Structures are given as C-alpha cells and as structure tokens.
PDB file of N, CA, C and O in Angstrom:
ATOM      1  N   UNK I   1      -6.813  -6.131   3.026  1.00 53.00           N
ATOM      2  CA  UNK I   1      -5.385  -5.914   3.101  1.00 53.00           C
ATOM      3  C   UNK I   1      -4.639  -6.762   2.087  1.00 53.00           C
ATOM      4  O   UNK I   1      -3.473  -6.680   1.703  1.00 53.00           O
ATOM      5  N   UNK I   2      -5.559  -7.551   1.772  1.00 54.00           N
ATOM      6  CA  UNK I   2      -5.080  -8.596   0.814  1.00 54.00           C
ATOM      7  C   UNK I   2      -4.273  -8.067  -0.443  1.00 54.00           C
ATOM      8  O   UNK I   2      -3.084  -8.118  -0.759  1.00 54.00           O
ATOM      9  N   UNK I   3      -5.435  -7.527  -1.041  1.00 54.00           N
ATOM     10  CA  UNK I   3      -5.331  -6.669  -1.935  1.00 54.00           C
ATOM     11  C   UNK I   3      -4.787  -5.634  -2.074  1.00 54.00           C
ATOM     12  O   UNK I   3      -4.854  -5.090  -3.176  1.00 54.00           O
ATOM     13  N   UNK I   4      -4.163  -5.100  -1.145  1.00 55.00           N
ATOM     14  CA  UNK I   4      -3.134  -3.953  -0.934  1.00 55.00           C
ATOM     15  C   UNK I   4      -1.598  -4.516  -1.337  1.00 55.00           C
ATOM     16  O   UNK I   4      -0.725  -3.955  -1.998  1.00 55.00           O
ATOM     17  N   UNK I   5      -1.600  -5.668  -0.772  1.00 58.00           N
ATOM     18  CA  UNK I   5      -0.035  -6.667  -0.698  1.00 58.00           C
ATOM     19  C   UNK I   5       0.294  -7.059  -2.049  1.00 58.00           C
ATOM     20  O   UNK I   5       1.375  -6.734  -2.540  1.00 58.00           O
ATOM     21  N   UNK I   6      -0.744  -7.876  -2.816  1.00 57.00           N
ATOM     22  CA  UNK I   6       0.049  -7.697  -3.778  1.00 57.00           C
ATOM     23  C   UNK I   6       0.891  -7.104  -4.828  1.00 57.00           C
ATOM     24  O   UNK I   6       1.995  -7.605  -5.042  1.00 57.00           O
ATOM     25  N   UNK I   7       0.451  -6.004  -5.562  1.00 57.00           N
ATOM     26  CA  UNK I   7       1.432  -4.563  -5.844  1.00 57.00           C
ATOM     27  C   UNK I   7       2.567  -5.406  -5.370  1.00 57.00           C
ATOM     28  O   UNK I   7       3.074  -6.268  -6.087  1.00 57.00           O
ATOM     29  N   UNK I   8       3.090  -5.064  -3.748  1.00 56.00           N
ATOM     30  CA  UNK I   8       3.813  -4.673  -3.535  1.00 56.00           C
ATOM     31  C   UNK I   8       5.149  -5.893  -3.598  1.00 56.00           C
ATOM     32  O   UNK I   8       6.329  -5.545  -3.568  1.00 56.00           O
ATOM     33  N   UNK I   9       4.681  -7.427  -3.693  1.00 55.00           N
ATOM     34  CA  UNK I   9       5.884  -8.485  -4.359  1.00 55.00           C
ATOM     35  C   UNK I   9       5.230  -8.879  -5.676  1.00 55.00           C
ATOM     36  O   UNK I   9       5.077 -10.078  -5.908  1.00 55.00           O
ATOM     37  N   UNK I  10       4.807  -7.909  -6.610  1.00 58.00           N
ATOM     38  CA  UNK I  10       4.866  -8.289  -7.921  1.00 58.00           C
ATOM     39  C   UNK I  10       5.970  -8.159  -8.532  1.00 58.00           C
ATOM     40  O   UNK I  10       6.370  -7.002  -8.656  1.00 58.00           O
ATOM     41  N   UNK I  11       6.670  -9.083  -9.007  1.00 53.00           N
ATOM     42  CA  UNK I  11       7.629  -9.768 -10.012  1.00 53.00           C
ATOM     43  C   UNK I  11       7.872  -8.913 -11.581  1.00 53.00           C
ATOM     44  O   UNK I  11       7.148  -9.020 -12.570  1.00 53.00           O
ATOM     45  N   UNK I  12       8.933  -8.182 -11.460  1.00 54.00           N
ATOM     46  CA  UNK I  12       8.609  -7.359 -12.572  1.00 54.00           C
ATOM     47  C   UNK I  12       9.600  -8.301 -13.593  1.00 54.00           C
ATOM     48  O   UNK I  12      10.512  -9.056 -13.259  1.00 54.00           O
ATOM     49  N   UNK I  13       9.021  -7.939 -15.148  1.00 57.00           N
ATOM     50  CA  UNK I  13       9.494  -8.711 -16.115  1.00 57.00           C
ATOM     51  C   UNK I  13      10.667  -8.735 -15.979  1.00 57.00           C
ATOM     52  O   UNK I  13      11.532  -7.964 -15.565  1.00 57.00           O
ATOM     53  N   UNK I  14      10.565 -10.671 -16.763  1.00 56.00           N
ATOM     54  CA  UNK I  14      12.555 -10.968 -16.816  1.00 56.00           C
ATOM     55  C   UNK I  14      13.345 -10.797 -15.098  1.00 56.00           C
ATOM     56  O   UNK I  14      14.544 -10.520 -15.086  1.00 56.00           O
ATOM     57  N   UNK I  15      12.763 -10.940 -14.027  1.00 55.00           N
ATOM     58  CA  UNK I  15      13.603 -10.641 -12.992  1.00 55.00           C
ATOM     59  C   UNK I  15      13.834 -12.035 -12.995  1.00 55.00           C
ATOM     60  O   UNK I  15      12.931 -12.652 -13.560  1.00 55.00           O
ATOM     61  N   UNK I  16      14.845 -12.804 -12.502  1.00 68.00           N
ATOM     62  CA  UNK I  16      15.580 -13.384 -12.536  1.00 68.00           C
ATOM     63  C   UNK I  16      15.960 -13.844 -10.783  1.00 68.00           C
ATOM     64  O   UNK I  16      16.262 -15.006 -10.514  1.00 68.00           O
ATOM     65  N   UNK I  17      15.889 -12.797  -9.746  1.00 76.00           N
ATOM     66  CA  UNK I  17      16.488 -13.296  -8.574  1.00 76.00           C
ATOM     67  C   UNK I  17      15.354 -13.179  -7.457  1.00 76.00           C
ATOM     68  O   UNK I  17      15.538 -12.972  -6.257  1.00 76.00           O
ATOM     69  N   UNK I  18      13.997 -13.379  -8.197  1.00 77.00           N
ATOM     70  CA  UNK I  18      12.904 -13.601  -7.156  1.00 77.00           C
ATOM     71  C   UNK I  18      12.185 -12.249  -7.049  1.00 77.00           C
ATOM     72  O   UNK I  18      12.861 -11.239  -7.244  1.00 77.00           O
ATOM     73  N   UNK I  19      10.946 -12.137  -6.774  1.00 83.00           N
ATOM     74  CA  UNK I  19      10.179 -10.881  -6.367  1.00 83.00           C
ATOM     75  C   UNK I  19      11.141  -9.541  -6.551  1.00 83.00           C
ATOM     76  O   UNK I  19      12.354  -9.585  -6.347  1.00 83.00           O
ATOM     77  N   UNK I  20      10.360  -8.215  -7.007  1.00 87.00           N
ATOM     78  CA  UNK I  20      11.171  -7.407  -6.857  1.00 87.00           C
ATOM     79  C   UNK I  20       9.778  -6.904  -5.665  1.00 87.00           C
ATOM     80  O   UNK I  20       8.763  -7.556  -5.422  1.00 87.00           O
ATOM     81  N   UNK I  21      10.204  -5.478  -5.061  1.00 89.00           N
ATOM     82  CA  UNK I  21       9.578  -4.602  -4.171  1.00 89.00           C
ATOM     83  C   UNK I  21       9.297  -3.393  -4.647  1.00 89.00           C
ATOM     84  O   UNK I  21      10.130  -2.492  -4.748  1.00 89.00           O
ATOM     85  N   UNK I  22       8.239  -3.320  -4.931  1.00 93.00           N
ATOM     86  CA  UNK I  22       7.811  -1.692  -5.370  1.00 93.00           C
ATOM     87  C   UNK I  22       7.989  -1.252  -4.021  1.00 93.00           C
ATOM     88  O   UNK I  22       7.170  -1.629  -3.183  1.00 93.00           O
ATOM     89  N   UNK I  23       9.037  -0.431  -3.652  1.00 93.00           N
ATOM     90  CA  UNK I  23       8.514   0.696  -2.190  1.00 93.00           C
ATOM     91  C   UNK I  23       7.520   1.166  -2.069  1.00 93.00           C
ATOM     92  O   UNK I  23       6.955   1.183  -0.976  1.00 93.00           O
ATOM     93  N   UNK I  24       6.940   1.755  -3.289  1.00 93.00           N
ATOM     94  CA  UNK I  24       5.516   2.593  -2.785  1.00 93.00           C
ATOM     95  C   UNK I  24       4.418   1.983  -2.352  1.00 93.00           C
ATOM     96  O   UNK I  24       3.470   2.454  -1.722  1.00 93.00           O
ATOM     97  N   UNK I  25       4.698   0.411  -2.905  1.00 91.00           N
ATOM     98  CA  UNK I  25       3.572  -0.370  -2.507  1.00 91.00           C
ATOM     99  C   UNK I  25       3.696  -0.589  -0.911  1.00 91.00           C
ATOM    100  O   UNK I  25       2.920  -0.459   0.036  1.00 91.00           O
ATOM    101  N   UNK I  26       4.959  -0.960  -1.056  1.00 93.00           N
ATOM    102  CA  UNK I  26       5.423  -1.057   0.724  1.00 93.00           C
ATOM    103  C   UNK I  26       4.890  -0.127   1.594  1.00 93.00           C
ATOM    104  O   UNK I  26       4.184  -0.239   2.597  1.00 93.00           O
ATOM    105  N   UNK I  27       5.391   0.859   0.983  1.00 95.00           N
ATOM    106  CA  UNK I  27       4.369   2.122   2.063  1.00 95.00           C
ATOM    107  C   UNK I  27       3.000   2.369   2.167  1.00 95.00           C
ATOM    108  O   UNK I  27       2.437   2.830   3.161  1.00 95.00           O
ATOM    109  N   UNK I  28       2.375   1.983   0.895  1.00 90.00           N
ATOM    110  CA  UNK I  28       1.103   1.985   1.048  1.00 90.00           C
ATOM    111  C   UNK I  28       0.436   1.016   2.243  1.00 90.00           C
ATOM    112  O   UNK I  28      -0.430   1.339   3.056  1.00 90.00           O
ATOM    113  N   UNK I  29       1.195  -0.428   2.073  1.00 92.00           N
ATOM    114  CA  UNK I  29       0.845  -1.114   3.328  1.00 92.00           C
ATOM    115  C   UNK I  29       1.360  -0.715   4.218  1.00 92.00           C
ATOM    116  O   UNK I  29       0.499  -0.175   4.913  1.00 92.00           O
ATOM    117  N   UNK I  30       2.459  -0.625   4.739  1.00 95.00           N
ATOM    118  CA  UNK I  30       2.444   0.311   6.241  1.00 95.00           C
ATOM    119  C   UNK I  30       1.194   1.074   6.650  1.00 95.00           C
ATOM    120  O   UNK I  30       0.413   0.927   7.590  1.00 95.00           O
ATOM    121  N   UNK I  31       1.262   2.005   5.561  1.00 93.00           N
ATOM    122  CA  UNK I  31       0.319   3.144   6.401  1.00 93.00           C
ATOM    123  C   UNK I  31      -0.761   2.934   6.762  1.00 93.00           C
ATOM    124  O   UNK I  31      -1.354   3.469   7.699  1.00 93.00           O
ATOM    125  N   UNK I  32      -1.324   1.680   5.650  1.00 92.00           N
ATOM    126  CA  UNK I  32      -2.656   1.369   5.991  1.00 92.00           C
ATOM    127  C   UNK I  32      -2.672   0.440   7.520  1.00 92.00           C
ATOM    128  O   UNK I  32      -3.440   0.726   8.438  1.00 92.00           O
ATOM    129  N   UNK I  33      -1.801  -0.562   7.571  1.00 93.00           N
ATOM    130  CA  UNK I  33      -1.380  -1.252   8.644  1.00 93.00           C
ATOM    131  C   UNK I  33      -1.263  -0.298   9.737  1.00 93.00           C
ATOM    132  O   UNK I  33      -2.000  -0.484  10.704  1.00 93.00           O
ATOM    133  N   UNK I  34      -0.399   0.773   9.753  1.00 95.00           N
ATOM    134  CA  UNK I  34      -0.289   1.872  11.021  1.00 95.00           C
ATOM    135  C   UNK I  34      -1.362   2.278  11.079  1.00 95.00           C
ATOM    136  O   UNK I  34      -1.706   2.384  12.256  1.00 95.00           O
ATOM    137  N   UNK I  35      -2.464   2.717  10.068  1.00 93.00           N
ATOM    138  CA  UNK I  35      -3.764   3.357  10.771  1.00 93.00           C
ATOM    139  C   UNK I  35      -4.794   2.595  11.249  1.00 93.00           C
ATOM    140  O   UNK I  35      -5.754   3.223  11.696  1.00 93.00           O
ATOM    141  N   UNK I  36      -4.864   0.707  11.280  1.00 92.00           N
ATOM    142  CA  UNK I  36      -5.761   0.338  11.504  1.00 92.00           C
ATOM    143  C   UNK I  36      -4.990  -0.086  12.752  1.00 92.00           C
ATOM    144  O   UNK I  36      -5.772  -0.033  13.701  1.00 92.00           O
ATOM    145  N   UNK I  37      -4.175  -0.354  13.013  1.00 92.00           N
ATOM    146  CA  UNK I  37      -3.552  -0.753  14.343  1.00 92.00           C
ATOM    147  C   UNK I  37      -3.242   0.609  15.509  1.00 92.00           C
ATOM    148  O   UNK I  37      -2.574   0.613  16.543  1.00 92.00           O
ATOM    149  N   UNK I  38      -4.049   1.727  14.824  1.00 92.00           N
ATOM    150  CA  UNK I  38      -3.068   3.027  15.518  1.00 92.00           C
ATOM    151  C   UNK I  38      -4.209   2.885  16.886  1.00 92.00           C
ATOM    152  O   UNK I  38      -5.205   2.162  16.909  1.00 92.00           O
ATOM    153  N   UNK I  39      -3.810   3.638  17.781  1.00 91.00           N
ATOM    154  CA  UNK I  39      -4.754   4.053  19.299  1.00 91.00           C
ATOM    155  C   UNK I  39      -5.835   4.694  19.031  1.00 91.00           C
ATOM    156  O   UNK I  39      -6.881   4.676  19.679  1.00 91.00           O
ATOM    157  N   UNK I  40      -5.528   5.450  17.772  1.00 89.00           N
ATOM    158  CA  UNK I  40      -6.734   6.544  16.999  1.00 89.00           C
ATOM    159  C   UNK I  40      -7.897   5.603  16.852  1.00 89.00           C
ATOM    160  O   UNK I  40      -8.892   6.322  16.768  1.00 89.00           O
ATOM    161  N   UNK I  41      -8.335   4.029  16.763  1.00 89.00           N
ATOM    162  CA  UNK I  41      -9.328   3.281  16.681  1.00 89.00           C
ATOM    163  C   UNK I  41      -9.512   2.827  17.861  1.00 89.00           C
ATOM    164  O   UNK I  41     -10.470   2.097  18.114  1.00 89.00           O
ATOM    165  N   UNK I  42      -8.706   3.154  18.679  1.00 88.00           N
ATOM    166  CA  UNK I  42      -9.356   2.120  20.026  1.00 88.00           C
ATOM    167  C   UNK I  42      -9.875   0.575  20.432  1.00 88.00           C
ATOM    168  O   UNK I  42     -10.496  -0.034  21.304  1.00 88.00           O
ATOM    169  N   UNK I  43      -9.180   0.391  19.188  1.00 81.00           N
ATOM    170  CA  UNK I  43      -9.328  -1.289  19.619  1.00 81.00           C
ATOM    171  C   UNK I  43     -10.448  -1.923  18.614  1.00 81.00           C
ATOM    172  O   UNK I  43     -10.432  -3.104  18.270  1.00 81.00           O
ATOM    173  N   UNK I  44     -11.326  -1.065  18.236  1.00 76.00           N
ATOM    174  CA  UNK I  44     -12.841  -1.512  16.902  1.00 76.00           C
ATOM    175  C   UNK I  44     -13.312  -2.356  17.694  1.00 76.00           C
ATOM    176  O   UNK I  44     -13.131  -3.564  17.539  1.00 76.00           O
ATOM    177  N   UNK I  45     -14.108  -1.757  18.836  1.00 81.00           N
ATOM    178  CA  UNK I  45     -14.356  -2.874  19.349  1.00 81.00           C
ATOM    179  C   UNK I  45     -15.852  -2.533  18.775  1.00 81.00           C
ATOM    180  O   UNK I  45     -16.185  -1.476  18.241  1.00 81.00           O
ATOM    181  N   UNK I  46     -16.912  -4.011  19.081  1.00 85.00           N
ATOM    182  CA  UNK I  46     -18.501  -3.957  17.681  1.00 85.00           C
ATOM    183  C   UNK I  46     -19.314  -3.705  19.082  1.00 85.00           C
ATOM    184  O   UNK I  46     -19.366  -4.290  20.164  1.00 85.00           O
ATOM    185  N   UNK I  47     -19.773  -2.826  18.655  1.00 87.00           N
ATOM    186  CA  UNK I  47     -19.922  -1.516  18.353  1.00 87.00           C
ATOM    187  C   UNK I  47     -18.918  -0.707  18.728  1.00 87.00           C
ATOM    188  O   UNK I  47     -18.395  -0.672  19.842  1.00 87.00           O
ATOM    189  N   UNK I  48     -18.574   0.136  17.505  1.00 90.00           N
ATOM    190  CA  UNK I  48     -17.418   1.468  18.164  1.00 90.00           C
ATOM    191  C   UNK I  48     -17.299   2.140  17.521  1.00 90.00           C
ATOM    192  O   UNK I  48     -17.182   1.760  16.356  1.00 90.00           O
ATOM    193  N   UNK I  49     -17.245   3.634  17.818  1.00 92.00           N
ATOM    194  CA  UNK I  49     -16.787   4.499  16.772  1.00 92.00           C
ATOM    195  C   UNK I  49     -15.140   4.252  16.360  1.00 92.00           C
ATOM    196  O   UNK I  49     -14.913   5.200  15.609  1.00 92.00           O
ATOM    197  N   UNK I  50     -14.173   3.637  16.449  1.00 92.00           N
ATOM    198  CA  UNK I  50     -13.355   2.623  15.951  1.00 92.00           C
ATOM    199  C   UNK I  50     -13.697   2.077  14.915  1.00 92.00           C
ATOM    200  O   UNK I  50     -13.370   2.549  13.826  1.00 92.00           O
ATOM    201  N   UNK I  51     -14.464   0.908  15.035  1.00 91.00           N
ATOM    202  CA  UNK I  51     -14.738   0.317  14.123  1.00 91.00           C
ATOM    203  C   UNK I  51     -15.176   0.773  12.826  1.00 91.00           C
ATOM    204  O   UNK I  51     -14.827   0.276  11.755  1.00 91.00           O
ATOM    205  N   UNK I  52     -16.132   1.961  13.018  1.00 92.00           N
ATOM    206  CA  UNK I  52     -16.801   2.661  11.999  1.00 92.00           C
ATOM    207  C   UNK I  52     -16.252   3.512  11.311  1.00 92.00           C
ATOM    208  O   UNK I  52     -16.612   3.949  10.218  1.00 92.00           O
ATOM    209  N   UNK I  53     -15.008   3.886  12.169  1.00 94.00           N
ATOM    210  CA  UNK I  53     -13.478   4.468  10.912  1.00 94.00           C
ATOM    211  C   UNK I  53     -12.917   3.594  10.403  1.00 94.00           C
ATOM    212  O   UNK I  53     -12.501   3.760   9.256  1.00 94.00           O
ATOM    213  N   UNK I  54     -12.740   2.532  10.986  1.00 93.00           N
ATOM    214  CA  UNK I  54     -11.873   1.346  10.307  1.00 93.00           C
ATOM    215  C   UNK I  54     -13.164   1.504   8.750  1.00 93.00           C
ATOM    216  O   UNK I  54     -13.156   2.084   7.664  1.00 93.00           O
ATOM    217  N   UNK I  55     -13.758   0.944   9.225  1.00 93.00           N
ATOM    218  CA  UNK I  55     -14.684   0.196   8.094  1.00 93.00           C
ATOM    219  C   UNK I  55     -14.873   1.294   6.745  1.00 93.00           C
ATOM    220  O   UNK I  55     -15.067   0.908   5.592  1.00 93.00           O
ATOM    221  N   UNK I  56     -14.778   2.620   7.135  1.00 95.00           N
ATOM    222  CA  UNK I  56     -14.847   4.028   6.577  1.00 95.00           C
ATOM    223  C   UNK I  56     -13.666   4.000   5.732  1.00 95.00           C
ATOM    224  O   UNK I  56     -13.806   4.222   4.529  1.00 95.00           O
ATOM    225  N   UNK I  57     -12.495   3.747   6.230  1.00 95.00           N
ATOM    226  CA  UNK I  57     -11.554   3.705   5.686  1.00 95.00           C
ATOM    227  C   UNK I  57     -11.240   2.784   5.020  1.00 95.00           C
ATOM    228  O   UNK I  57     -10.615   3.176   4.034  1.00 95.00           O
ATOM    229  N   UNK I  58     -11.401   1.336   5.068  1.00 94.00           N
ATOM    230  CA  UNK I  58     -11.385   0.552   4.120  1.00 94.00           C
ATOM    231  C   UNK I  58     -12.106   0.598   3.116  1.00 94.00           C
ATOM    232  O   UNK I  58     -11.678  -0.006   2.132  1.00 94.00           O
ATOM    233  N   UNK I  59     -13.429   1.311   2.994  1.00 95.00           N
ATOM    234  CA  UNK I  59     -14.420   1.629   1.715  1.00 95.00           C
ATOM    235  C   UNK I  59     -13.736   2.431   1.163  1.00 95.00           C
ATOM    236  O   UNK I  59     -13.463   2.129   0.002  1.00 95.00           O
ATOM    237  N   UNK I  60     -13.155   3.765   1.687  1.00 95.00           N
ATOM    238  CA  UNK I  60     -12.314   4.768   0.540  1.00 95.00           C
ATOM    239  C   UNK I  60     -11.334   4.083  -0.310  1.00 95.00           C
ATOM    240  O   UNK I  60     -11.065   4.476  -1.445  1.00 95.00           O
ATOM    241  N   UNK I  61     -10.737   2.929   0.310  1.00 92.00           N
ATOM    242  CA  UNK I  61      -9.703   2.631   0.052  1.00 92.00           C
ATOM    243  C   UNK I  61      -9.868   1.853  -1.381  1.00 92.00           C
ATOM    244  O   UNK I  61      -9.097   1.801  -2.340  1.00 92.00           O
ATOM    245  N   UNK I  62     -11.062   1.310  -1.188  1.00 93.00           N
ATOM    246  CA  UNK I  62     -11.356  -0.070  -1.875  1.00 93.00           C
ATOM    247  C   UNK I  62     -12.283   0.933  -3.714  1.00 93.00           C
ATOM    248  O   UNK I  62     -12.325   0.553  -4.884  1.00 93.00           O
ATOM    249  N   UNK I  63     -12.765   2.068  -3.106  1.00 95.00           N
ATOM    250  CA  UNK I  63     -13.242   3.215  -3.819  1.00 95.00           C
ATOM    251  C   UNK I  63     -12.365   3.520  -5.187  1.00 95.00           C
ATOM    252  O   UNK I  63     -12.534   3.459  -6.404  1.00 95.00           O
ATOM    253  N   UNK I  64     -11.087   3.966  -4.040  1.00 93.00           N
ATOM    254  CA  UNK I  64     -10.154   4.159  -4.727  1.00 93.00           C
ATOM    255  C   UNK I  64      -9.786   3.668  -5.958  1.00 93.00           C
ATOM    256  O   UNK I  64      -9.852   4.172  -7.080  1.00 93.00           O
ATOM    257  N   UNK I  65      -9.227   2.169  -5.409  1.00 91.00           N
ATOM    258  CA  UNK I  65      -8.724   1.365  -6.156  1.00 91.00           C
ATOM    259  C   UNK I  65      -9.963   1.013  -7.397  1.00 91.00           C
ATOM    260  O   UNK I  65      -9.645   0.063  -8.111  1.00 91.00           O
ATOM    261  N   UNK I  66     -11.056   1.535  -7.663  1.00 96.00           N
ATOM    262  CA  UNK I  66     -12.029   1.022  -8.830  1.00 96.00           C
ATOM    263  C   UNK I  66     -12.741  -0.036  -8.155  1.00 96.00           C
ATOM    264  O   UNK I  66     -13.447  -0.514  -9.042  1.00 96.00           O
ATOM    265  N   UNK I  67     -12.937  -0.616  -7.182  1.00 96.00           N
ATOM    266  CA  UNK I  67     -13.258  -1.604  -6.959  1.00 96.00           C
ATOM    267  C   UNK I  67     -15.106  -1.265  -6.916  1.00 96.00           C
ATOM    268  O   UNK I  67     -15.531  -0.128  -6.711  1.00 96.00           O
ATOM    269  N   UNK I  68     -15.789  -2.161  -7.087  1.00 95.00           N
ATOM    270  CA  UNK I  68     -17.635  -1.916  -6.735  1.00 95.00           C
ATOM    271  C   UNK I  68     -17.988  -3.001  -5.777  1.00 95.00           C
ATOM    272  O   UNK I  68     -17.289  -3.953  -5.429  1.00 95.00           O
ATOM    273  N   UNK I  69     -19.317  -2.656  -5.376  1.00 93.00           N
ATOM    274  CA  UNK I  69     -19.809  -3.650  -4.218  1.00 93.00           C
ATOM    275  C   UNK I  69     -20.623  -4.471  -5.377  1.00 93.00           C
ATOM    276  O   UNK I  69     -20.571  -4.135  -6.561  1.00 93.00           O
ATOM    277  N   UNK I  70     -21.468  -5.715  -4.844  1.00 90.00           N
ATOM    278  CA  UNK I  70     -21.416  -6.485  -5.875  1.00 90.00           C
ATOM    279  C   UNK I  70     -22.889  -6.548  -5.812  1.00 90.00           C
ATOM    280  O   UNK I  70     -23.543  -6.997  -6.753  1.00 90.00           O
ATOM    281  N   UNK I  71     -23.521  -6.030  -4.534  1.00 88.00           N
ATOM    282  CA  UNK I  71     -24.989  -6.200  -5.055  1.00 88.00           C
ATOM    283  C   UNK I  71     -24.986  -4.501  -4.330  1.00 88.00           C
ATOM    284  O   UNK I  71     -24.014  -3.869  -3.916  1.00 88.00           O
ATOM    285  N   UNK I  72     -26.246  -4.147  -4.365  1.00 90.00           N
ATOM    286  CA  UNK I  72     -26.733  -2.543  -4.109  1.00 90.00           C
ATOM    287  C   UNK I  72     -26.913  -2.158  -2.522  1.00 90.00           C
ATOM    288  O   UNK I  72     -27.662  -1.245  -2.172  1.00 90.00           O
ATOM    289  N   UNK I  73     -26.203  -2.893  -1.663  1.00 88.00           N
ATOM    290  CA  UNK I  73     -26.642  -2.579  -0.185  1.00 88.00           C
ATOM    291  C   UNK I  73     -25.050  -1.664  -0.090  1.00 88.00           C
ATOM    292  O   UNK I  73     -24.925  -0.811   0.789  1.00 88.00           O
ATOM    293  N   UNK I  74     -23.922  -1.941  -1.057  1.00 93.00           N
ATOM    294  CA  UNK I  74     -22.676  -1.683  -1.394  1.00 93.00           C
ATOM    295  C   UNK I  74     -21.461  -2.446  -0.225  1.00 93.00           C
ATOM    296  O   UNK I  74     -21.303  -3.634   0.055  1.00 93.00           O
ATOM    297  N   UNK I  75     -20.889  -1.475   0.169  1.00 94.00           N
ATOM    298  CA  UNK I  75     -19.288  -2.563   0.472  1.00 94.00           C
ATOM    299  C   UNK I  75     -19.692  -3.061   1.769  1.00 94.00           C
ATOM    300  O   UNK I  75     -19.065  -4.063   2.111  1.00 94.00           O
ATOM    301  N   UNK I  76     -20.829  -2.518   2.838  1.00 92.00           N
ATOM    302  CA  UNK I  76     -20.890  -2.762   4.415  1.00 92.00           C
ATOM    303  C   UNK I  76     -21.965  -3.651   4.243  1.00 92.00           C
ATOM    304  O   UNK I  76     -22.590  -3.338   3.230  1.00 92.00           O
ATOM    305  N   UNK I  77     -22.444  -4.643   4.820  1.00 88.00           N
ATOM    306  CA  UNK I  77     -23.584  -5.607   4.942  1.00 88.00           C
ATOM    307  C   UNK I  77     -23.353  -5.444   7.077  1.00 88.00           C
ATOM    308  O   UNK I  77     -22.483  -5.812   7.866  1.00 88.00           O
ATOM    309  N   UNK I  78     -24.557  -4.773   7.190  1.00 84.00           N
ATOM    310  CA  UNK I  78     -24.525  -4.569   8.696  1.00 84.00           C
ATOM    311  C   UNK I  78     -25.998  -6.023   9.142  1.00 84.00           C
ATOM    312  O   UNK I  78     -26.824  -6.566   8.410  1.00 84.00           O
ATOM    313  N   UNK I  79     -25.793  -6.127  10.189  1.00 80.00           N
ATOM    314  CA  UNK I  79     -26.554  -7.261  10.684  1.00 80.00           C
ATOM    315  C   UNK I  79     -26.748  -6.772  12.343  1.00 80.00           C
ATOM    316  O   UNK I  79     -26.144  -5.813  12.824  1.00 80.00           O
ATOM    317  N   UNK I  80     -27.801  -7.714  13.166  1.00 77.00           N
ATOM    318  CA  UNK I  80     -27.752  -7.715  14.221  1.00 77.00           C
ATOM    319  C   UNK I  80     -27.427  -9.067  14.569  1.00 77.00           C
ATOM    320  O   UNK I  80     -27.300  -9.387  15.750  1.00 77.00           O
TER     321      UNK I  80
END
C-alpha cells in the first residue's frame, strides 16, 4: 500500500504551498483500501479464501505497476 501512496502526495514542480494531490492517485488508494477492507474478504483470515484474493490482488496490482519478484518462487513465499 506503500507504494500506492506515494503518487498520490508527490510534490509537483516549483509548488510552493506544500504537496500537491493527484486525485487519481487518491482514488486509486481508496479503491484499493475499499477492496481489502470490503466484507467481500471476510476478514483474510490464514487460511482463507479471503486471504487468497487479497494476496491475488495485490500481485495484479504490483504486476501492473512493472514491478518483479526478486528471486523465482515470485511475489508469494508460502510457508507452514
């Protein structure tokens, strides 16, 4: 989520009266914020099919943005 936020108080050149707000960035965090907090996950509880959309959805997300996993197991490292 980290990485979603910034976009959205990046400082555009020469501003002068502090952070500006990209809206779209704004909305981008909402929505992502509304879908991981929505009832549609049920709480993510480990084990859950919750969780496994959450986690689904943060890989598209991260997809998206160009991002790569850094060794070859890719973005999920599952454990017992």
């Amino acid at each position: 989520l980290a990485l979603l936020a910034g976009p959205a108080f990046a400082q555009a050149p020469g501003a002068k009266n502090g952070p500006r707000v990209d809206p779209s960035a704004v909305e981008a965090v909402r929505t992502t914020l509304d879908f991981l907090a929505s009832d549609e996950l049920a709480g993510r509880d480990t084990p859950s099919p919750g969780l496994e959309r959450a986690v689904a959805y943060a890989v598209e997300r991260w997809k998206k943005a160009g991002l790569e996993p850094v060794n070859e197991q890719g973005f999920v490292l599952r454990y017992e």
